[in-house]
Amino acid sequence: MSVPRAAQPPAFAEDGVAAPGRGLVDQPPTAPRTGWRVLPSRVVALCVVELQKIRHDRTEIYTRAVQPVLWLAIFGETFNRIRAIPTGSVPYLDYLAPGIIAQSAMFIAIFYGIMIIWERDAGVLTKLLVTPTPRTALIAGKAFASGTKALLQAIVVLVFAAVLGVGMTADPLRLLGVAALVVFGSAFFSCLSMSIAGIVLTRDRLMGIGQAITMPLFFSSNALYPTSVMPGWLQPISKFNPLSYEVDGLRGLLIGTSSRLALDFGVLVVAAVASICVAAALLPRLAK
Amino acid sequence: MTDQIPGRRESTAVPTTGPAGVPAIACTALVYSFGSTRAVDGIDLEVEAGSIYGLLGPNGAGKTTAIRAITTLLPVPPGMVGVFGNDVAKRRMEVRRLLGYVPQQLSADSGLTGRENVAMFARLFDVPRRQRGERVTAALDAVGLREAADRLAKTYSGGMVRRLELAQALVSSPRLLILDEPTIGLDPIARDSVWERIEEVRGATGMTVFVTTHYMDEADQYCDRISLMHRGTIRATGSPQELKASLPKGSGTLEDVFRHYTGDTLEEPTSGEFRNVRATRSTAARLR
Ligand SMILES: Nc1ncnc2c1ncn2[C@@H]1O[C@H](COP(=O)(O)OP(=O)(O)OP(=O)(O)O)[C@@H](O)[C@H]1O
Ligand SMILES: [Mg+2]
């Protein structure tokens, strides 16, 4: 009785229906990827999905652009005029623009965990976990998918900043560096979010925690003002905030302030990798 | 089970044709507990390759838990579950490459088109780019979704979503298709159409189908073999005819068989716990 049906002419030939699925299952995919090659392939697959989703529904990119636009157009312009924040020879609006780009990308990433909770409740996550995808590759894929989304957001803010007259670099290599910083920064914050999701397991709690940590992360970074004008107790905290390094790097690349680019990239890459590992370790809690 | 050097198992990663007689699924004394709830309480199963095998039981019987153990989603000790001779505890990735899995909830991504939903799984199963378009189309054809392929999945009816999920599971040419309540919440016409597709694909490819359901009539009509599951244990196994013949009066419906072996009826859910009800409801709610 073993697999006789495969050889038989299809039973449904009577209805004149062509054999569906024929050729489909005869040969499984030929060369399964193994070892390290799984990682980039899964990252690409999940980034493609993210781009397709955005293509079908762009509203989020625009609605999420409202806040950063207000920060630049109102807060930025005002403080530009009153010169209350010491930014050296750089106009305040120029100084602020990279900070707001980083902040808007972070805001997107920090709520990315909601998606994974939704996917869990909908059964999508279970299905992803039954594909030949190691947990770290799955989380890395999600992290960079979130980075892709944040990058599109950053481009919208960047264009608006240019419209406001912020003098930014047009050097393609530097812009590539900007993109890399935004992607790695978002990868870190989205993994932070997915880790919290793995701990609290519900959408509402994650929303609450997300709301609670975004502003502290924002204000304890150098996005709005130089670290040197912060209260003394806040300065060391700012050093532990990856957002500070993202902003420092973006500022150096975009408007040419002095920054420690090697350190900025190093911190963000290490933070992203570490957070991917933590989120991957917490993933089984979501899969239970 | 020979352990291979990572990165050098291309040739053996997909043992599509195991030695003759290797069962598609073999469970020996499978147990799984959630805290103090023993969801699966020592079941033995042997699913012959090429057959359609039904696992029947009321809400809370432990069907989904058993499936999650077989699909590598739950950690089980070695020696309990084998898929085509691969121990799920030791050869996770190899097992996953052999599986197509459709979970209980409707789990297609509503923000993507039908085609994109299927293409995502083609990528995650390493279908080479050259074959991808062709295979995705073949999978969509096999479930009768050619016309609707480029519409967003959120515009699909419940029956169409189920068929889309079937296409997602089929695109990787699995040897074993695992369907958890594929027809739950569907109207009779959609139920028939889902079953027809399952039968057609099985007829054309000879793949093994393992399916859970609590609809006795479906099991009677479509399954080669059935196990009746109740409160974590299997009470009876056989072909529908054998089971009906085993009744004291020598005949009856599967409904009678179930009552005979469990002293219980299917209509009275033995476990109307909130999470069960919620899972069913949320399935129903997504069927618009
Ligand atoms: N993640 C979980 N945490 C705690 N208990 C669980 C979990 N999943 C299942 N259970 C419990 O295990 C038992 C079996 O559940 P399972 O989902 O396997 O049943 P089922 O046969 O699939 O039922 P249904 O027809 O409702 O899908 C139930 O008592 C259920 O409450
Ligand atoms: Mg179930």
GROMACS .gro file of N, CA, C and O in nm, chain B residues 16 19 55 72 74-75 85 87 106 129 145 158 167 192 213 234 241 271:
model
   72
  304THR      N    1   1.432   1.216   0.070
  304THR     CA    2   1.293   1.213   0.025
  304THR      C    3   1.237   1.071   0.022
  304THR      O    4   1.124   1.049   0.054
  307PRO      N    5   1.416   0.436   0.330
  307PRO     CA    6   1.405   0.293   0.302
  307PRO      C    7   1.258   0.252   0.305
  307PRO      O    8   1.179   0.311   0.378
  343LEU      N    9  -0.643   1.244   1.276
  343LEU     CA   10  -0.642   1.239   1.422
  343LEU      C   11  -0.768   1.310   1.468
  343LEU      O   12  -0.783   1.431   1.447
  360THR      N   13   0.833   1.998   1.543
  360THR     CA   14   0.952   2.054   1.609
  360THR      C   15   0.924   2.182   1.688
  360THR      O   16   1.017   2.250   1.731
  362LEU      N   17   0.761   2.205   1.979
  362LEU     CA   18   0.773   2.183   2.124
  362LEU      C   19   0.896   2.096   2.150
  362LEU      O   20   0.926   2.006   2.071
  363PRO      N   21   0.967   2.125   2.257
  363PRO     CA   22   1.085   2.043   2.286
  363PRO      C   23   1.045   1.906   2.341
  363PRO      O   24   0.984   1.897   2.446
  373GLY      N   25   1.193   0.865   0.967
  373GLY     CA   26   1.315   0.814   1.027
  373GLY      C   27   1.407   0.917   1.088
  373GLY      O   28   1.512   0.882   1.142
  375ASP      N   29   1.478   1.176   1.380
  375ASP     CA   30   1.432   1.209   1.514
  375ASP      C   31   1.412   1.361   1.524
  375ASP      O   32   1.505   1.438   1.499
  394LEU      N   33  -0.627   3.074   1.092
  394LEU     CA   34  -0.598   3.122   0.956
  394LEU      C   35  -0.477   3.212   0.965
  394LEU      O   36  -0.478   3.312   1.035
  417ARG      N   37   1.603   3.062  -0.725
  417ARG     CA   38   1.533   3.173  -0.789
  417ARG      C   39   1.477   3.135  -0.926
  417ARG      O   40   1.368   3.175  -0.963
  433LEU      N   41  -0.625   2.905  -0.706
  433LEU     CA   42  -0.621   3.048  -0.673
  433LEU      C   43  -0.552   3.130  -0.781
  433LEU      O   44  -0.502   3.239  -0.755
  446GLY      N   45  -1.277   3.298   0.385
  446GLY     CA   46  -1.213   3.200   0.470
  446GLY      C   47  -1.164   3.078   0.395
  446GLY      O   48  -1.052   3.030   0.417
  455ALA      N   49  -0.137   2.624  -0.039
  455ALA     CA   50  -0.036   2.655  -0.141
  455ALA      C   51   0.097   2.690  -0.075
  455ALA      O   52   0.203   2.649  -0.122
  480ASP      N   53  -1.568   2.125   0.153
  480ASP     CA   54  -1.550   2.029   0.045
  480ASP      C   55  -1.439   2.070  -0.049
  480ASP      O   56  -1.358   1.988  -0.092
  501THR      N   57  -0.910   1.678   1.296
  501THR     CA   58  -1.043   1.735   1.274
  501THR      C   59  -1.133   1.689   1.386
  501THR      O   60  -1.102   1.595   1.459
  522ILE      N   61  -0.484   0.802   2.291
  522ILE     CA   62  -0.552   0.748   2.174
  522ILE      C   63  -0.635   0.628   2.218
  522ILE      O   64  -0.584   0.537   2.282
  529GLN      N   65  -1.379   0.191   0.814
  529GLN     CA   66  -1.459   0.068   0.806
  529GLN      C   67  -1.429  -0.024   0.925
  529GLN      O   68  -1.520  -0.073   0.990
  559SER      N   69  -1.350   2.028   2.710
  559SER     CA   70  -1.268   2.135   2.763
  559SER      C   71  -1.311   2.264   2.696
  559SER      O   72  -1.267   2.297   2.588
   0.00000   0.00000   0.00000
